[in-house]
mmCIF file of C-alpha atoms in Angstrom:
data_model
loop_
_atom_site.group_PDB
_atom_site.id
_atom_site.type_symbol
_atom_site.label_atom_id
_atom_site.label_comp_id
_atom_site.label_asym_id
_atom_site.label_seq_id
_atom_site.Cartn_x
_atom_site.Cartn_y
_atom_site.Cartn_z
ATOM 1 C CA MET A 15 111.817 49.531 34.521
ATOM 2 C CA PHE A 16 109.268 51.391 32.434
ATOM 3 C CA LEU A 17 106.951 54.108 33.630
ATOM 4 C CA ALA A 18 103.453 52.847 34.366
ATOM 5 C CA SER A 19 101.824 55.979 35.796
ATOM 6 C CA ARG A 20 101.382 59.359 34.173
ATOM 7 C CA PRO A 21 104.620 61.392 34.070
ATOM 8 C CA PRO A 22 104.759 64.692 35.975
ATOM 9 C CA SER A 23 103.876 67.905 34.226
ATOM 10 C CA VAL A 24 106.621 69.573 32.190
ATOM 11 C CA THR A 25 107.710 72.941 33.561
ATOM 12 C CA VAL A 26 108.654 75.735 31.186
ATOM 13 C CA VAL A 27 110.645 78.556 32.780
ATOM 14 C CA ILE A 28 110.463 81.886 30.954
ATOM 15 C CA ASP A 29 113.633 83.959 31.319
ATOM 16 C CA PRO A 30 112.747 86.970 29.152
ATOM 17 C CA GLY A 31 115.972 88.897 29.718
ATOM 18 C CA ASP A 32 118.340 85.923 29.443
ATOM 19 C CA ASP A 33 119.386 86.689 33.019
ATOM 20 C CA VAL A 34 122.658 85.039 34.000
ATOM 21 C CA ILE A 35 121.220 84.148 37.412
ATOM 22 C CA HIS A 36 118.952 81.540 35.798
ATOM 23 C CA THR A 37 121.851 79.860 34.005
ATOM 24 C CA HIS A 38 124.139 79.941 37.038
ATOM 25 C CA THR A 39 121.447 78.620 39.376
ATOM 26 C CA ALA A 40 120.475 75.796 37.037
ATOM 27 C CA LEU A 41 124.111 74.788 36.521
ATOM 28 C CA ALA A 42 124.744 74.918 40.280
ATOM 29 C CA ALA A 43 121.846 72.494 40.791
ATOM 30 C CA HIS A 44 123.558 69.889 38.611
ATOM 31 C CA HIS A 45 124.530 67.020 40.921
ATOM 32 C CA PRO A 46 124.036 63.482 39.543
ATOM 33 C CA PRO A 47 124.495 61.739 42.943
ATOM 34 C CA SER A 48 121.436 63.710 44.101
ATOM 35 C CA GLY A 49 119.485 62.737 40.980
ATOM 36 C CA ARG A 50 119.691 66.200 39.374
ATOM 37 C CA ILE A 51 120.989 66.771 35.847
ATOM 38 C CA THR A 52 121.352 70.134 34.151
ATOM 39 C CA LEU A 53 121.789 69.865 30.399
ATOM 40 C CA HIS A 54 123.406 72.753 28.536
ATOM 41 C CA PRO A 55 123.105 71.720 24.859
ATOM 42 C CA GLY A 56 126.188 72.334 22.777
ATOM 43 C CA PRO A 57 125.886 75.231 20.330
ATOM 44 C CA GLY A 58 125.919 74.767 16.593
ATOM 45 C CA THR A 59 124.102 71.437 16.364
ATOM 46 C CA THR A 60 120.474 70.560 15.763
ATOM 47 C CA SER A 61 120.761 66.773 15.565
ATOM 48 C CA GLU A 62 118.885 64.486 17.932
ATOM 49 C CA THR A 63 121.973 62.295 18.374
ATOM 50 C CA GLY A 64 124.040 65.339 19.314
ATOM 51 C CA LEU A 65 121.554 66.159 22.072
ATOM 52 C CA ALA A 66 121.736 62.572 23.343
ATOM 53 C CA HIS A 67 125.539 62.826 23.423
ATOM 54 C CA ASP A 68 125.241 66.054 25.422
ATOM 55 C CA LEU A 69 122.953 64.240 27.840
ATOM 56 C CA LEU A 70 125.388 61.336 28.259
ATOM 57 C CA ALA A 71 128.170 63.831 28.934
ATOM 58 C CA ALA A 72 125.988 65.522 31.571
ATOM 59 C CA LEU A 73 125.584 62.094 33.178
ATOM 60 C CA GLY A 74 129.383 61.843 33.381
ATOM 61 C CA LYS A 75 129.708 59.367 30.493
ATOM 62 C CA PRO A 76 131.863 59.413 27.353
ATOM 63 C CA PRO A 77 129.333 60.343 24.666
ATOM 64 C CA LEU A 78 130.280 57.634 22.142
ATOM 65 C CA LEU A 79 129.190 54.008 22.487
ATOM 66 C CA PRO A 80 131.735 51.469 21.198
ATOM 67 C CA GLY A 81 130.658 48.660 18.911
ATOM 68 C CA ARG A 82 128.487 48.171 15.860
ATOM 69 C CA PHE A 83 124.728 48.637 15.909
ATOM 70 C CA PRO A 84 121.858 47.734 13.551
ATOM 71 C CA ALA A 85 121.477 50.125 10.612
ATOM 72 C CA GLY A 86 124.508 52.027 11.849
ATOM 73 C CA ARG A 87 122.405 53.953 14.362
ATOM 74 C CA GLN A 88 124.083 54.480 17.682
ATOM 75 C CA PRO A 89 121.491 53.913 20.476
ATOM 76 C CA ALA A 90 122.561 56.973 22.449
ATOM 77 C CA TRP A 91 119.022 57.867 23.575
ATOM 78 C CA GLU A 92 118.420 54.328 24.794
ATOM 79 C CA ALA A 93 121.698 54.435 26.729
ATOM 80 C CA ALA A 94 120.781 57.770 28.301
ATOM 81 C CA ALA A 95 117.343 56.454 29.289
ATOM 82 C CA ALA A 96 118.898 53.311 30.781
ATOM 83 C CA TRP A 97 121.368 55.241 32.929
ATOM 84 C CA MET A 98 118.751 57.758 34.040
ATOM 85 C CA THR A 99 116.474 54.885 35.054
ATOM 86 C CA ALA A 100 119.176 52.976 36.920
ATOM 87 C CA LEU A 101 121.017 55.747 38.757
ATOM 88 C CA PRO A 102 118.208 57.051 39.276
ATOM 89 C CA VAL A 103 117.859 60.584 37.926
ATOM 90 C CA THR A 104 114.722 62.378 39.097
ATOM 91 C CA ARG A 105 115.183 65.891 37.647
ATOM 92 C CA LEU A 106 116.383 67.094 34.259
ATOM 93 C CA THR A 107 116.761 70.816 33.551
ATOM 94 C CA VAL A 108 117.462 71.837 29.956
ATOM 95 C CA LEU A 109 118.919 75.277 29.324
ATOM 96 C CA ARG A 110 118.590 77.139 26.000
ATOM 97 C CA ALA A 111 115.338 75.303 25.311
ATOM 98 C CA HIS A 112 114.264 78.078 22.912
ATOM 99 C CA ARG A 113 116.887 76.720 20.489
ATOM 100 C CA LEU A 114 115.484 73.189 20.460
ATOM 101 C CA THR A 115 113.894 71.891 17.294
ATOM 102 C CA THR A 116 110.510 70.230 17.482
ATOM 103 C CA ARG A 117 112.069 66.788 17.059
ATOM 104 C CA ARG A 118 114.649 67.382 19.806
ATOM 105 C CA THR A 119 111.927 68.541 22.177
ATOM 106 C CA MET A 120 109.847 65.483 21.319
ATOM 107 C CA ARG A 121 112.841 63.302 22.162
ATOM 108 C CA LEU A 122 113.049 64.903 25.595
ATOM 109 C CA LEU A 123 109.318 64.416 26.123
ATOM 110 C CA GLN A 124 109.636 60.743 25.160
ATOM 111 C CA LEU A 125 112.519 60.410 27.612
ATOM 112 C CA GLN A 126 110.359 61.932 30.340
ATOM 113 C CA THR A 127 107.489 59.560 29.584
ATOM 114 C CA LEU A 128 109.843 56.585 29.747
ATOM 115 C CA THR A 129 111.748 57.526 32.901
ATOM 116 C CA GLY A 130 109.264 59.641 34.878
ATOM 117 C CA ILE A 131 111.739 62.472 35.418
ATOM 118 C CA HIS A 132 110.712 66.015 36.334
ATOM 119 C CA LEU A 133 111.548 67.878 33.122
ATOM 120 C CA THR A 134 112.186 71.636 33.228
ATOM 121 C CA LEU A 135 112.781 73.563 29.999
ATOM 122 C CA VAL A 136 114.352 77.016 30.363
ATOM 123 C CA CYS A 137 113.384 79.368 27.561
ATOM 124 C CA HIS A 138 115.610 82.468 27.569
ATOM 125 C CA ARG A 139 113.078 84.500 25.610
ATOM 126 C CA PRO A 140 109.916 86.415 26.544
ATOM 127 C CA TYR A 141 107.762 83.925 24.633
ATOM 128 C CA LEU A 142 107.737 80.311 23.461
ATOM 129 C CA PRO A 143 109.278 79.797 19.996
ATOM 130 C CA ALA A 144 107.072 78.074 17.447
ATOM 131 C CA ALA A 145 109.042 74.791 17.498
ATOM 132 C CA LEU A 146 108.863 74.492 21.292
ATOM 133 C CA HIS A 147 105.185 75.487 21.355
ATOM 134 C CA GLN A 148 104.369 72.879 18.705
ATOM 135 C CA ALA A 149 106.132 70.071 20.555
ATOM 136 C CA LEU A 150 104.467 70.925 23.862
ATOM 137 C CA GLN A 151 100.996 70.561 22.374
ATOM 138 C CA THR A 152 101.239 66.841 23.094
ATOM 139 C CA ALA A 153 102.355 67.328 26.717
ATOM 140 C CA ASP A 154 100.910 68.453 30.017
ATOM 141 C CA TYR A 155 102.950 71.546 30.886
ATOM 142 C CA SER A 156 102.937 74.701 32.973
ATOM 143 C CA VAL A 157 104.745 78.009 32.496
ATOM 144 C CA THR A 158 106.402 80.171 35.143
ATOM 145 C CA ALA A 159 108.473 83.356 35.017
ATOM 146 C CA ASP A 160 109.074 83.475 38.790
ATOM 147 C CA PHE A 161 112.723 82.904 39.712
ATOM 148 C CA ASP A 162 112.037 81.359 43.136
ATOM 149 C CA ALA A 163 109.590 78.914 41.587
ATOM 150 C CA ALA A 164 112.142 78.097 38.882
ATOM 151 C CA ARG A 165 114.823 77.469 41.495
ATOM 152 C CA ARG A 166 112.562 74.987 43.263
ATOM 153 C CA HIS A 167 112.190 73.119 39.980
ATOM 154 C CA TYR A 168 115.949 73.107 39.401
ATOM 155 C CA TYR A 169 116.672 71.704 42.852
ATOM 156 C CA GLY A 170 113.523 69.970 44.015
ATOM 157 C CA THR A 171 112.330 70.069 47.597
ATOM 158 C CA PRO A 172 114.004 69.590 49.972
ATOM 159 C CA ILE A 173 117.503 70.485 48.812
ATOM 160 C CA ALA A 174 119.904 67.829 50.087
ATOM 161 C CA GLU A 175 123.466 67.072 49.158
ATOM 162 C CA PRO A 176 124.812 63.566 49.955
ATOM 163 C CA PRO A 177 128.525 63.327 50.650
ATOM 164 C CA PRO A 178 130.676 63.019 47.518
ATOM 165 C CA ALA A 179 131.755 59.516 46.538
ATOM 166 C CA ASP A 180 134.696 60.386 44.294
ATOM 167 C CA GLU A 181 137.821 58.256 44.315
ATOM 168 C CA PRO A 182 140.874 59.852 45.967
ATOM 169 C CA ALA A 183 143.046 61.462 43.290
ATOM 170 C CA GLY A 184 146.131 59.410 44.164
ATOM 171 C CA LEU A 185 144.365 56.096 43.487
ATOM 172 C CA THR A 186 142.745 56.727 40.100
ATOM 173 C CA GLY A 187 145.695 55.386 38.075
ATOM 174 C CA ARG A 188 146.465 52.389 40.240
ATOM 175 C CA TRP A 189 145.831 48.899 38.846
ATOM 176 C CA LEU A 190 143.431 46.661 40.756
ATOM 177 C CA THR A 191 144.481 43.018 40.358
ATOM 178 C CA LEU A 192 141.507 40.683 40.848
ATOM 179 C CA PRO A 193 141.974 36.869 40.774
ATOM 180 C CA ALA A 194 138.286 36.548 39.811
ATOM 181 C CA LEU A 195 139.184 37.890 36.344
ATOM 182 C CA ASP A 196 141.418 34.891 35.629
ATOM 183 C CA ARG A 197 138.635 33.136 33.692
ATOM 184 C CA LEU A 198 137.261 36.143 31.804
ATOM 185 C CA VAL A 199 138.899 35.019 28.541
ATOM 186 C CA SER A 200 138.546 31.294 29.255
ATOM 187 C CA TYR A 201 138.084 28.974 26.307
ATOM 188 C CA ASP A 202 134.915 27.347 27.688
ATOM 189 C CA SER A 203 131.818 27.753 25.543
ATOM 190 C CA PRO A 204 128.535 27.439 27.466
ATOM 191 C CA ARG A 205 125.355 28.377 25.649
ATOM 192 C CA PRO A 206 122.160 30.058 26.868
ATOM 193 C CA CYS A 207 119.266 27.800 27.815
ATOM 194 C CA THR A 208 116.524 27.732 25.197
ATOM 195 C CA ASP A 209 113.890 26.465 27.645
ATOM 196 C CA PRO A 210 112.813 28.446 30.726
ATOM 197 C CA CYS A 211 115.500 28.071 33.373
ATOM 198 C CA SER A 212 115.375 29.440 36.925
ATOM 199 C CA PRO A 213 118.505 28.000 38.505
ATOM 200 C CA PRO A 214 119.186 27.920 42.253
ATOM 201 C CA LEU A 215 121.882 29.953 43.961
ATOM 202 C CA ILE A 216 125.423 28.954 43.049
ATOM 203 C CA VAL A 217 127.051 26.134 45.004
ATOM 204 C CA TRP A 218 130.792 26.402 44.495
ATOM 205 C CA ARG A 219 131.743 22.759 43.861
ATOM 206 C CA HIS A 220 134.479 22.921 41.224
ATOM 207 C CA ARG A 221 136.151 26.247 41.955
ATOM 208 C CA PRO A 222 136.496 28.553 44.941
ATOM 209 C CA PRO A 223 134.114 31.503 45.114
ATOM 210 C CA PRO A 224 135.568 34.909 44.183
ATOM 211 C CA VAL A 225 136.769 36.939 47.119
ATOM 212 C CA PRO A 226 134.219 39.777 47.644
ATOM 213 C CA LEU A 227 135.580 43.238 46.963
ATOM 214 C CA THR A 228 136.169 45.360 50.030
ATOM 215 C CA ALA A 229 133.947 48.423 50.350
ATOM 216 C CA PRO A 230 136.712 50.878 49.293
ATOM 217 C CA THR A 231 137.686 48.710 46.316
ATOM 218 C CA ALA A 232 134.051 48.297 45.228
ATOM 219 C CA GLN A 233 133.600 52.061 45.433
ATOM 220 C CA ARG A 234 136.673 52.637 43.281
ATOM 221 C CA VAL A 235 135.551 50.089 40.671
ATOM 222 C CA ALA A 236 132.049 51.587 40.486
ATOM 223 C CA HIS A 237 133.370 55.145 40.245
ATOM 224 C CA ARG A 238 135.782 54.237 37.462
ATOM 225 C CA LEU A 239 133.175 52.247 35.527
ATOM 226 C CA HIS A 240 130.670 55.083 35.597
ATOM 227 C CA ALA A 241 133.225 57.377 33.976
ATOM 228 C CA ALA A 242 134.721 54.840 31.554
ATOM 229 C CA THR A 243 131.868 53.986 29.184
ATOM 230 C CA ALA A 244 128.333 54.959 28.259
ATOM 231 C CA HIS A 245 127.594 51.410 27.055
ATOM 232 C CA PRO A 246 125.422 49.796 29.770
ATOM 233 C CA ARG A 247 126.045 46.210 28.651
ATOM 234 C CA LEU A 248 129.837 46.535 28.609
ATOM 235 C CA ALA A 249 129.826 48.263 31.997
ATOM 236 C CA ALA A 250 127.554 45.569 33.439
ATOM 237 C CA ALA A 251 129.746 42.750 32.086
ATOM 238 C CA VAL A 252 132.850 44.263 33.691
ATOM 239 C CA ALA A 253 130.895 44.704 36.939
ATOM 240 C CA ALA A 254 129.633 41.090 36.865
ATOM 241 C CA ALA A 255 133.013 39.474 36.271
ATOM 242 C CA PRO A 256 134.446 40.091 39.787
ATOM 243 C CA PHE A 257 131.494 38.577 41.690
ATOM 244 C CA THR A 258 130.822 35.656 39.322
ATOM 245 C CA GLY A 259 134.348 34.684 38.273
ATOM 246 C CA ALA A 260 132.740 33.746 34.949
ATOM 247 C CA SER A 261 134.138 33.732 31.442
ATOM 248 C CA LEU A 262 132.868 36.103 28.764
ATOM 249 C CA GLN A 263 131.148 33.156 27.057
ATOM 250 C CA GLN A 264 129.215 32.361 30.206
ATOM 251 C CA LEU A 265 128.387 36.009 30.919
ATOM 252 C CA ALA A 266 126.934 36.115 27.397
ATOM 253 C CA THR A 267 124.368 33.444 28.328
ATOM 254 C CA ALA A 268 122.420 35.925 30.495
ATOM 255 C CA ARG A 269 119.245 37.503 29.146
ATOM 256 C CA PRO A 270 117.287 40.422 30.659
ATOM 257 C CA ARG A 271 114.961 37.999 32.470
ATOM 258 C CA ASP A 272 118.010 36.469 34.199
ATOM 259 C CA TYR A 273 118.564 39.568 36.302
ATOM 260 C CA ASP A 274 116.207 39.763 39.282
ATOM 261 C CA ASP A 275 116.472 43.250 40.737
ATOM 262 C CA ALA A 276 114.215 42.493 43.720
ATOM 263 C CA ALA A 277 116.183 39.393 44.721
ATOM 264 C CA ALA A 278 119.525 40.920 43.635
ATOM 265 C CA THR A 279 120.559 37.825 41.656
ATOM 266 C CA LEU A 280 122.013 37.220 38.203
ATOM 267 C CA ALA A 281 121.489 33.824 36.539
ATOM 268 C CA LEU A 282 124.163 32.436 34.222
ATOM 269 C CA HIS A 283 123.737 29.252 32.212
ATOM 270 C CA ASP A 284 126.011 26.258 31.680
ATOM 271 C CA ARG A 285 124.074 23.103 30.800
ATOM 272 C CA ALA A 286 127.189 21.283 29.670
ATOM 273 C CA ARG A 287 128.649 21.962 33.140
ATOM 274 C CA TYR A 288 131.950 23.426 32.044
ATOM 275 C CA THR A 289 132.080 24.830 35.587
ATOM 276 C CA ASP A 290 129.211 24.754 38.097
ATOM 277 C CA GLY A 291 126.232 24.466 35.775
ATOM 278 C CA CYS A 292 123.310 26.874 35.569
ATOM 279 C CA ALA A 293 123.271 28.981 38.710
ATOM 280 C CA ALA A 294 122.154 32.308 40.170
ATOM 281 C CA TYR A 295 124.805 34.591 41.638
ATOM 282 C CA PRO A 296 124.121 37.145 44.402
ATOM 283 C CA VAL A 297 124.651 40.665 43.043
ATOM 284 C CA PRO A 298 126.487 42.980 45.451
ATOM 285 C CA PRO A 299 124.846 46.393 45.978
ATOM 286 C CA TRP A 300 127.595 48.308 44.147
ATOM 287 C CA ALA A 301 127.027 46.307 40.944
ATOM 288 C CA GLY A 302 123.227 46.535 40.920
ATOM 289 C CA VAL A 303 123.091 49.897 39.144
ATOM 290 C CA PHE A 304 125.058 48.496 36.184
ATOM 291 C CA LEU A 305 122.801 45.433 35.891
ATOM 292 C CA ARG A 306 119.680 47.619 36.050
ATOM 293 C CA ALA A 307 121.032 49.888 33.320
ATOM 294 C CA ALA A 308 121.933 46.905 31.126
ATOM 295 C CA ALA A 309 118.490 45.319 31.545
ATOM 296 C CA CYS A 310 116.727 48.559 30.593
ATOM 297 C CA PHE A 311 119.070 49.203 27.658
ATOM 298 C CA THR A 312 118.736 45.683 26.237
ATOM 299 C CA ARG A 313 114.939 45.787 26.394
ATOM 300 C CA LEU A 314 114.878 49.172 24.655
ATOM 301 C CA VAL A 315 117.330 48.196 21.915
ATOM 302 C CA SER A 316 116.902 44.481 21.292
ATOM 303 C CA GLY A 317 114.183 42.907 23.427
ATOM 304 C CA GLU A 318 114.099 40.025 25.882
ATOM 305 C CA ASP A 319 115.987 37.446 23.816
ATOM 306 C CA GLN A 320 119.286 39.271 23.347
ATOM 307 C CA GLU A 321 122.358 39.264 25.570
ATOM 308 C CA LEU A 322 121.995 41.181 28.818
ATOM 309 C CA LEU A 323 125.764 41.594 29.047
ATOM 310 C CA ALA A 324 128.538 41.794 26.483
ATOM 311 C CA ALA A 325 128.428 39.190 23.701
ATOM 312 C CA PRO A 326 131.466 37.072 22.684
ATOM 313 C CA GLY A 327 131.963 39.388 19.702
ATOM 314 C CA ASP A 328 132.393 42.296 22.119
ATOM 315 C CA ARG A 329 135.526 40.770 23.641
ATOM 316 C CA GLY A 330 137.899 43.480 22.392
ATOM 317 C CA HIS A 331 135.622 46.291 23.587
ATOM 318 C CA LEU A 332 135.104 44.576 26.937
ATOM 319 C CA LEU A 333 138.815 44.173 27.619
ATOM 320 C CA ARG A 334 139.459 47.786 26.634
ATOM 321 C CA VAL A 335 136.855 48.961 29.147
ATOM 322 C CA ALA A 336 138.378 46.755 31.845
ATOM 323 C CA GLU A 337 141.833 48.146 31.113
ATOM 324 C CA THR A 338 140.465 51.697 31.064
ATOM 325 C CA VAL A 339 139.218 51.224 34.630
ATOM 326 C CA ARG A 340 142.565 49.594 35.493
ATOM 327 C CA LEU A 341 141.256 46.118 36.265
ATOM 328 C CA ARG A 342 143.313 43.040 35.434
ATOM 329 C CA PRO A 343 143.843 39.414 36.513
ATOM 330 C CA PRO A 344 147.094 38.369 38.218
ATOM 331 C CA GLN A 345 149.988 38.867 35.799
ATOM 332 C CA PRO A 346 152.841 36.464 34.997
ATOM 333 C CA PRO A 347 156.355 37.015 36.332
ATOM 334 C CA ALA A 348 158.580 39.026 34.034
ATOM 335 C CA ALA A 349 160.407 35.881 32.870
ATOM 336 C CA CYS A 350 157.146 34.254 31.745
ATOM 337 C CA ARG A 351 155.655 37.176 29.857
ATOM 338 C CA LYS A 352 154.717 36.647 26.212
ATOM 339 C CA GLY A 353 153.946 40.261 25.404
ATOM 340 C CA PRO A 354 155.710 43.585 25.945
ATOM 341 C CA VAL A 355 156.031 45.040 29.425
ATOM 342 C CA GLY A 356 152.960 47.051 30.354
ATOM 343 C CA ARG A 357 150.482 45.048 28.284
ATOM 344 C CA VAL A 358 147.856 43.131 30.261
ATOM 345 C CA GLU A 359 148.025 39.375 29.648
ATOM 346 C CA TRP A 360 144.473 38.125 30.058
ATOM 347 C CA ASP A 361 145.120 34.493 29.091
ATOM 348 C CA TRP A 362 148.050 33.664 31.382
ATOM 349 C CA ARG A 363 145.985 31.225 33.466
ATOM 350 C CA GLU A 364 144.649 29.513 30.342
ATOM 351 C CA ARG A 365 148.164 29.152 28.932
ATOM 352 C CA GLN A 366 149.390 27.631 32.178
ATOM 353 C CA GLU A 367 146.626 25.012 32.151
ATOM 354 C CA ALA A 368 147.222 24.211 28.486
ATOM 355 C CA GLU A 369 150.956 23.799 29.089
ATOM 356 C CA ARG A 370 150.323 21.480 32.059
ATOM 357 C CA CYS A 371 148.060 19.311 29.911
ATOM 358 C CA GLU A 372 150.660 19.129 27.144
ATOM 359 C CA ALA A 373 153.302 18.131 29.688
ATOM 360 C CA VAL A 374 151.390 15.027 30.835
ATOM 361 C CA PRO A 375 153.373 11.922 29.680
ATOM 362 C CA THR A 376 151.631 9.905 27.000
ATOM 363 C CA SER A 377 152.101 6.758 29.122
ATOM 364 C CA ARG A 378 149.680 8.223 31.678
ATOM 365 C CA VAL A 379 146.983 8.749 29.087
ATOM 366 C CA ARG A 380 144.624 5.788 29.057
ATOM 367 C CA PRO A 381 143.765 4.440 25.610
ATOM 368 C CA SER A 382 140.120 4.605 24.697
ATOM 369 C CA ARG A 383 138.116 1.375 24.757
ATOM 370 C CA ARG A 384 136.175 0.413 21.694
#
């Protein structure tokens, strides 16, 4: 999760004539599926948060993180580091580096130390500006003005392009109805275990296991989630719901230590046994990247004792993300709808169960013995 060895040396590319070939080559190298990111900072801003937003956009994420955060500070850098760690990103090229302030450059150096990326700064000037030179005094760096050497840093060696994994254009707006989401807004209220708890793999005693997503459906869900939100915990909660069939309250019981990346399991807690008790759920390969990002993000922002996934107070944000990626539980027939046509009804299953309980004749209810 965090870099243990020394990060690679920073490379500074000198482009004294601001030659367009450097910019075009660096932008052409941008390919996140190959682990290569080219960052072209937006003009007119010198804020550190603005640079983090540019980085999230380069990763294919909406730059804003929904929700409230301590002291009003949006953890955009932590989110960027989490996604770069989980995807994983191995190379980051930053154009217009001569315009970076000392603090922005230090942020990039901290990001490199944390993630172990190969960081290349392209200075479109014949010399290093004072701010960039000052920031680099704390780093191990080398300077090159050779275009072929710069290109190797932009691309890495060897240059390889995996096949694209984009969703077909005709399917992006189609709803995916997943029965496993029936319980997402359930009224159960399990709590996290306060004592150490390493539960065994889930044994489905009280409910059927969720039907695994087919490979094409899993690919579509992952592709949509990557583009829908920059918030690792919300994305991970949406990803966990289909393979756990758990409610938001139970998803909120997970802590960073409950995700085992090596074993590919996620532990959820339920001591009161509202469903199947404390249990570990196998994490399908497509969902692992979201769990890894959430674990890194939570440790950077809050520490080990905070929610790994969305908290109960994030319910509105969570449902909006799910609807953005066009995921929903089975919907009621038109005659049974409570809301307007087109609105997702998340609590239909809960309403059905409540209505069945209310319909039980009082004569069938056994009086309590005292």
